[in-house]
MMTF fields as JSON, N, C-alpha, C and O atoms, coordinates in Angstrom:
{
  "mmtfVersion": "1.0.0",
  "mmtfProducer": "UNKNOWN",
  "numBonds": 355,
  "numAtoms": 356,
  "numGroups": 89,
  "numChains": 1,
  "numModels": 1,
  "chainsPerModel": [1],
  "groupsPerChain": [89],
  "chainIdList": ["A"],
  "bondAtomList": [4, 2, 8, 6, 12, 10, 16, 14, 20, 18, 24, 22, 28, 26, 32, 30, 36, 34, 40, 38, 44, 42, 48, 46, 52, 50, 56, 54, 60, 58, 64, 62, 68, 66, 72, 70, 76, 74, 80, 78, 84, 82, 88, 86, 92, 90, 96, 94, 100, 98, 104, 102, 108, 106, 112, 110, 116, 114, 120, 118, 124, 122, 128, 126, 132, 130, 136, 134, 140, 138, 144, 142, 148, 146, 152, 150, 156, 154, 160, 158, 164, 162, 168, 166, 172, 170, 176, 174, 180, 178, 184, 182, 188, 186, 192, 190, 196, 194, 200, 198, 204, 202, 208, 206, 212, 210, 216, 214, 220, 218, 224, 222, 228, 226, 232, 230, 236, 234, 240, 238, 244, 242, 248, 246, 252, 250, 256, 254, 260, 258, 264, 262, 268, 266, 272, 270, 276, 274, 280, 278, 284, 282, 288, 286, 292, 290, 296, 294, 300, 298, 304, 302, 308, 306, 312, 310, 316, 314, 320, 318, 324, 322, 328, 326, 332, 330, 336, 334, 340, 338, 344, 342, 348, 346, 352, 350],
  "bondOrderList": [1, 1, 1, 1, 1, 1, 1, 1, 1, 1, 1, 1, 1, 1, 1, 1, 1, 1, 1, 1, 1, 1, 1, 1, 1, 1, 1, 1, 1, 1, 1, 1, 1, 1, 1, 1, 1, 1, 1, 1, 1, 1, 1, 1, 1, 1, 1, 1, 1, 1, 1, 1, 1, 1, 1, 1, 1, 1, 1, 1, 1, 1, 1, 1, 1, 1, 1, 1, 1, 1, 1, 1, 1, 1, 1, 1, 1, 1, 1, 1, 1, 1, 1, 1, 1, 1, 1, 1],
  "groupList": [{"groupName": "UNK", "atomNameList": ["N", "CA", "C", "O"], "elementList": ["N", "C", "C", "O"], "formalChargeList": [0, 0, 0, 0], "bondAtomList": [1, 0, 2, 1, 3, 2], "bondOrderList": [1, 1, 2], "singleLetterCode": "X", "chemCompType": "L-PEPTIDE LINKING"}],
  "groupTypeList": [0, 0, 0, 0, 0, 0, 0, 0, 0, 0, 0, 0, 0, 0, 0, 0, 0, 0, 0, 0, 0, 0, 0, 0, 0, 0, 0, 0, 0, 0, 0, 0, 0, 0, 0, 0, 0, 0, 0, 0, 0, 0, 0, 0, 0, 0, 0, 0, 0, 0, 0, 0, 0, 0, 0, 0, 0, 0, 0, 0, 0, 0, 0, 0, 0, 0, 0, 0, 0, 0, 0, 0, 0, 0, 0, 0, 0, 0, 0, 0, 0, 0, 0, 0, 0, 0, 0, 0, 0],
  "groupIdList": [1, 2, 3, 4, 5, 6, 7, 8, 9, 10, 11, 12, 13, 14, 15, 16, 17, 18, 19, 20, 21, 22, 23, 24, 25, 26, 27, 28, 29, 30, 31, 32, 33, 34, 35, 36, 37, 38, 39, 40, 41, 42, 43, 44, 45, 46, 47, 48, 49, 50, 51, 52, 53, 54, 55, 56, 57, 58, 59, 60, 61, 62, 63, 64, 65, 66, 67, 68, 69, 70, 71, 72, 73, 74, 75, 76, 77, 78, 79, 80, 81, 82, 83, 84, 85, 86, 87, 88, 89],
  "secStructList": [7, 7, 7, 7, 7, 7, 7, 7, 7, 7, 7, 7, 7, 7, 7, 7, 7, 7, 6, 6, 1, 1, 2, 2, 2, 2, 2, 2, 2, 2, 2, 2, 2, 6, 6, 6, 1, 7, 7, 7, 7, 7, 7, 7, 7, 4, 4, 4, 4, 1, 7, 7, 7, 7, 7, 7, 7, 7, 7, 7, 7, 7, 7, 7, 7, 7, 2, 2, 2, 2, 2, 2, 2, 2, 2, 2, 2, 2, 2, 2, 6, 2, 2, 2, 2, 2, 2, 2, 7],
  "xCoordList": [12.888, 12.803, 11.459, 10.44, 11.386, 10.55, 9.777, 10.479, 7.739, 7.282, 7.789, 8.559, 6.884, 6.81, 5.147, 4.252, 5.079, 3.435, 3.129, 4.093, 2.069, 1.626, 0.543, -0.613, 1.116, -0.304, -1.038, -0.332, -2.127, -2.67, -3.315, -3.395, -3.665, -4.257, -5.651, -6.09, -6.416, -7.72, -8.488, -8.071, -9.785, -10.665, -12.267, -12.805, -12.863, -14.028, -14.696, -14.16, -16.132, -16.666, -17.955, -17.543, -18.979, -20.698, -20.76, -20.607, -21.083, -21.682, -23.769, -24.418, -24.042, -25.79, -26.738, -26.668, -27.618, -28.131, -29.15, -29.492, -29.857, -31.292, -30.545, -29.511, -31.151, -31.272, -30.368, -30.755, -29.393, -29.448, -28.743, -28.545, -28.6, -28.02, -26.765, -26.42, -25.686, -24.226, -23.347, -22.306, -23.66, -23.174, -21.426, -20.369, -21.494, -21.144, -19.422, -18.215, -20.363, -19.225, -18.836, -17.612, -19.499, -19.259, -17.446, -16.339, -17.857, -16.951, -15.485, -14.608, -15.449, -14.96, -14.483, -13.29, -14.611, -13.687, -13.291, -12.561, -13.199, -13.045, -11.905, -10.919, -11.934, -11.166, -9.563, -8.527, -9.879, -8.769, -8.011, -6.796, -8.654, -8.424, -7.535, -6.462, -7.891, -7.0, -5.874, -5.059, -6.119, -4.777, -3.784, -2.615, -3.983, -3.382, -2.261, -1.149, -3.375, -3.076, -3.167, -4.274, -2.004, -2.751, -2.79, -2.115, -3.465, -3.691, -2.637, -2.144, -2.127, -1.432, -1.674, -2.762, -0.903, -0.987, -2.06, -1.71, -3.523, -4.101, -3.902, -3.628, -4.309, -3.931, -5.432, -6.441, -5.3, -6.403, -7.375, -6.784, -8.652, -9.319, -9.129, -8.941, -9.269, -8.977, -10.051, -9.665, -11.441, -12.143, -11.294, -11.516, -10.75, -9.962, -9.054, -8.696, -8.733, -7.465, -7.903, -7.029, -8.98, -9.81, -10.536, -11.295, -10.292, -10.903, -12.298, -12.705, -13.321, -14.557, -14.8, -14.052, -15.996, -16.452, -16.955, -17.822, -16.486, -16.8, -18.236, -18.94, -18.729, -20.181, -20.55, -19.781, -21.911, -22.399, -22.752, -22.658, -23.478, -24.252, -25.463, -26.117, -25.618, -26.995, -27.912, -27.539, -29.024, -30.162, -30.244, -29.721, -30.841, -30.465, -31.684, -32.445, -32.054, -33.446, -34.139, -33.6, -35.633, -36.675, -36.901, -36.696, -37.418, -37.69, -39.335, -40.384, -39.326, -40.636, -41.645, -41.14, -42.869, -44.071, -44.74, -44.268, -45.643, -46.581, -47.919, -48.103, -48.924, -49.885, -50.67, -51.379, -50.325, -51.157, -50.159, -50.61, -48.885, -48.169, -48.249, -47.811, -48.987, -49.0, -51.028, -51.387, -51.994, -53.298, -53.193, -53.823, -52.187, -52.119, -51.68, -52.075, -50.693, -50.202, -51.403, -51.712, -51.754, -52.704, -54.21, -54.863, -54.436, -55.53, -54.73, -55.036, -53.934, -52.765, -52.63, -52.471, -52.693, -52.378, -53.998, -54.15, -55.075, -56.12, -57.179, -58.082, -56.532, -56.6, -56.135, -56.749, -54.606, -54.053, -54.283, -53.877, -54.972, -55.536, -57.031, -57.585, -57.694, -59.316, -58.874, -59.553, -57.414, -57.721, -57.064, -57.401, -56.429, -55.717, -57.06, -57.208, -58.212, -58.809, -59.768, -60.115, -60.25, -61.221, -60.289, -61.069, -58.985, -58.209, -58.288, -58.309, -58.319, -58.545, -59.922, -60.135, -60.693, -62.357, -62.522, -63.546],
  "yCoordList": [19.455, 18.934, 19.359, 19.143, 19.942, 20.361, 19.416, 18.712, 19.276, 18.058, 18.729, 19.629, 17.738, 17.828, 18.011, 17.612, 18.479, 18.567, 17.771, 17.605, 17.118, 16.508, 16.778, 16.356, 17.555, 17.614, 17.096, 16.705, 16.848, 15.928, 17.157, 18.348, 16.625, 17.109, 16.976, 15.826, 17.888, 17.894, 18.576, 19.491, 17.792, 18.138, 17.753, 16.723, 18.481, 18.352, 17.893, 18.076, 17.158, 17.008, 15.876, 14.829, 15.968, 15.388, 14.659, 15.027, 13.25, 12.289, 12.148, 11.579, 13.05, 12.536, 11.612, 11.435, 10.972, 10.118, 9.568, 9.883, 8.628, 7.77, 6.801, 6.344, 6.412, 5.083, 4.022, 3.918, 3.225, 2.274, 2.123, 1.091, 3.026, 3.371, 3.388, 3.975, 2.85, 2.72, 4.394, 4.603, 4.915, 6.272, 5.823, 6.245, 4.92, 5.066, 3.482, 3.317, 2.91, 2.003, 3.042, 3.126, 3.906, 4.802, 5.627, 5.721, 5.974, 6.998, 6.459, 7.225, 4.887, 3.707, 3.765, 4.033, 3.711, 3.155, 4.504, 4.085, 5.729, 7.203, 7.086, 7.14, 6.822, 7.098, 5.822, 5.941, 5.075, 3.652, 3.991, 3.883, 4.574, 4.877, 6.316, 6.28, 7.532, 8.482, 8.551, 9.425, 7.386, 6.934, 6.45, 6.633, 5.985, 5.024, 6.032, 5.879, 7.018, 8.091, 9.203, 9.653, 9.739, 10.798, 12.319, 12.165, 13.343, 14.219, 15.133, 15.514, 15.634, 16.801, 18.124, 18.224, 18.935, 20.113, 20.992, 21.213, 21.813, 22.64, 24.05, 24.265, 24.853, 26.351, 26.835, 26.425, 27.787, 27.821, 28.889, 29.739, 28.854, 29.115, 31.01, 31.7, 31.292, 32.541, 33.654, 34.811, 33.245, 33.705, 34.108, 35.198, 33.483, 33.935, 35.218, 35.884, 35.44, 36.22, 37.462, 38.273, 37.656, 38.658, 39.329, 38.722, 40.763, 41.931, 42.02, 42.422, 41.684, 41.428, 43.19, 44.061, 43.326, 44.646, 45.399, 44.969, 46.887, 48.061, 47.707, 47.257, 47.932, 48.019, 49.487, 50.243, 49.948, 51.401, 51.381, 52.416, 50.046, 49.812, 50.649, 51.138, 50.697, 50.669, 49.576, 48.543, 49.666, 48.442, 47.643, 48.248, 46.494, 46.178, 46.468, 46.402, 46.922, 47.395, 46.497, 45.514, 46.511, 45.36, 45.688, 46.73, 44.309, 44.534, 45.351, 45.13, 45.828, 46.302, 45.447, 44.332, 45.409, 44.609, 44.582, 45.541, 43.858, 44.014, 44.088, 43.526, 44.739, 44.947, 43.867, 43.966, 42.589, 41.419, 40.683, 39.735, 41.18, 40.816, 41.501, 41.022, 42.934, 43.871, 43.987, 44.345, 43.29, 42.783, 41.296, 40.71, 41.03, 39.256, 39.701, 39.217, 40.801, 40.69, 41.62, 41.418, 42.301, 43.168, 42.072, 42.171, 41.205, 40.153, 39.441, 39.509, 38.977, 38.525, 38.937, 38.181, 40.351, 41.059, 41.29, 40.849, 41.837, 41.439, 40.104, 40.103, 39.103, 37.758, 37.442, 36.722, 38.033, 37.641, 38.749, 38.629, 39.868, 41.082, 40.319, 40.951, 39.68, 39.251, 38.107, 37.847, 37.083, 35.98, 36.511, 35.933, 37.293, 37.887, 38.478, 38.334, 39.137, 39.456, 38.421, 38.317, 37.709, 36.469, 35.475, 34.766, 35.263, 34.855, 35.3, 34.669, 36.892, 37.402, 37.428, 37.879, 37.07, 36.78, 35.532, 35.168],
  "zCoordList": [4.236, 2.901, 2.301, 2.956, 1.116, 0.704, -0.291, -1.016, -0.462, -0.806, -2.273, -2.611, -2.958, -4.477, -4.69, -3.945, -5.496, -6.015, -6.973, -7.722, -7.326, -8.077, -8.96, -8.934, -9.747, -10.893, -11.69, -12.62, -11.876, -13.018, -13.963, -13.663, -14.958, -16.08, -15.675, -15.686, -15.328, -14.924, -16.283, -16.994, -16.394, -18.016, -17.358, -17.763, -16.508, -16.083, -17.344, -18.436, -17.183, -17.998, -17.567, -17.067, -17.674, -17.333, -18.549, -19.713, -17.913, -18.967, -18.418, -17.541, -19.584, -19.599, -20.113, -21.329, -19.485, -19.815, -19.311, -18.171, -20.04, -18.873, -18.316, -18.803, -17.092, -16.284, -16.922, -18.086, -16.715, -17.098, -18.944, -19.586, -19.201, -20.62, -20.766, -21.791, -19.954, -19.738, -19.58, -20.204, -19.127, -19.094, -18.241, -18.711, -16.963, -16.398, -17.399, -17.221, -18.191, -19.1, -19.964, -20.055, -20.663, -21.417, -20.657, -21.186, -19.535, -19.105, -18.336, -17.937, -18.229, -17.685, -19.4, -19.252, -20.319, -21.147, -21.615, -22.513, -21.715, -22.047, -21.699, -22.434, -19.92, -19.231, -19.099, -18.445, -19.726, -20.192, -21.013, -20.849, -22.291, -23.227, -23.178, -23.779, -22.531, -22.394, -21.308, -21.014, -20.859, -19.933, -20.766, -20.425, -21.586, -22.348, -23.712, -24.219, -23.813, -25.183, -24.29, -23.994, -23.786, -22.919, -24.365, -25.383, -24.209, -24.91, -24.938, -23.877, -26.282, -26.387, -25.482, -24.916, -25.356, -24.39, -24.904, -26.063, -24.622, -25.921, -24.726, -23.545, -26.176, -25.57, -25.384, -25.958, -24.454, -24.236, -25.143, -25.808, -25.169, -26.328, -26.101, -25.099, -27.378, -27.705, -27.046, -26.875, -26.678, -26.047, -24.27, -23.743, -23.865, -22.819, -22.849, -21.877, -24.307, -24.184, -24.95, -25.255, -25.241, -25.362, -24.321, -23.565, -24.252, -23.354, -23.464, -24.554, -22.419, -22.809, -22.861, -22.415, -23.503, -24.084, -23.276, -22.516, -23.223, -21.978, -21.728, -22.632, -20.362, -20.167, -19.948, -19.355, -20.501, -19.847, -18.975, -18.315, -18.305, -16.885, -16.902, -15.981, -18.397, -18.194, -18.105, -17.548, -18.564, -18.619, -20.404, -21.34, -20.596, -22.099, -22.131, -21.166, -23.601, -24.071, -24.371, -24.881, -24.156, -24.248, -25.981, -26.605, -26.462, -27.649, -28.312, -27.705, -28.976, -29.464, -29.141, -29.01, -28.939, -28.311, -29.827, -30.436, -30.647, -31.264, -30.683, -29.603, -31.285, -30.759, -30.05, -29.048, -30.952, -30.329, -29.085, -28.441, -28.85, -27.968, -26.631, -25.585, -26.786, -25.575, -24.576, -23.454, -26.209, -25.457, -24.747, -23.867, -25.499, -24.429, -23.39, -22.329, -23.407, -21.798, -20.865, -19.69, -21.46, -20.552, -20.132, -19.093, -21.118, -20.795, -19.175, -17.984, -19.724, -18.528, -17.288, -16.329, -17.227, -15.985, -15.414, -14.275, -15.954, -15.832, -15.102, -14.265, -15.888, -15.146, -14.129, -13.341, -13.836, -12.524, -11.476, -10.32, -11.935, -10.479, -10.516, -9.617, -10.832, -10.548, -9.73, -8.736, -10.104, -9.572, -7.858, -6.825, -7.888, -6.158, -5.827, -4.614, -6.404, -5.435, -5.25, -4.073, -5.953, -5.486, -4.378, -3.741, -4.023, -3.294, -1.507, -0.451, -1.957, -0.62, -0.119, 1.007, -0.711, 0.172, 0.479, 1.056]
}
C-alpha cells in the first residue's frame, strides 16, 4: 500500500526585533490568522522565469578613483607598511 504525502504550504519568513518587543505574539497571531484565511495560490515572481544575462567571465571594472580618493589610499597603504614594520622589531 502506497503512503500519501502531505504537503503544506511552506512561506519561510524572519520576524526581527529587540528583546522583549513581542516578535514572538506578533508571529503567534500571523500564524492564527492565516490558518484561519489560508492564502490564494501566487505564481511565482517573474524574475524566476527570466534567463539571467550571458556572462563574459570576465572581471567587473573598478570605478574611476579621484585624485583625492587615490592620495587617501596611498596615505593608507603607507601607514599600514610603517605599522608591519614597527611590528616586526
Amino acid at each position: 500500500m502506497a503512503k500519501s504525502t502531505f504537503e503544506r504550504a511552506y512561506d519561510p519568513s524572519r520576524t526581527v526585533g529587540h528583546v522583549d518587543h513581542g516578535k514572538t505574539t506578533l508571529t503567534a497571531a500571523i500564524t492564527v490568522i492565516s490558518a484561519h484565511q489560508p492564502a490564494p495560490p501566487r505564481a511565482a515572481p517573474a524574475f524566476f522565469a527570466e534567463p539571467s544575462p550571458p556572462t563574459t567571465g570576465g572581471l567587473t571594472p573598478m570605478r574611476p578613483r579621484t585624485p583625492a580618493q587615490r592620495q587617501a589610499a596611498e596615505r593608507k597603504r603607507k601607514a599600514q607598511k610603517l605599522a608591519r614594520r614597527k611590528n616586526r622589531r
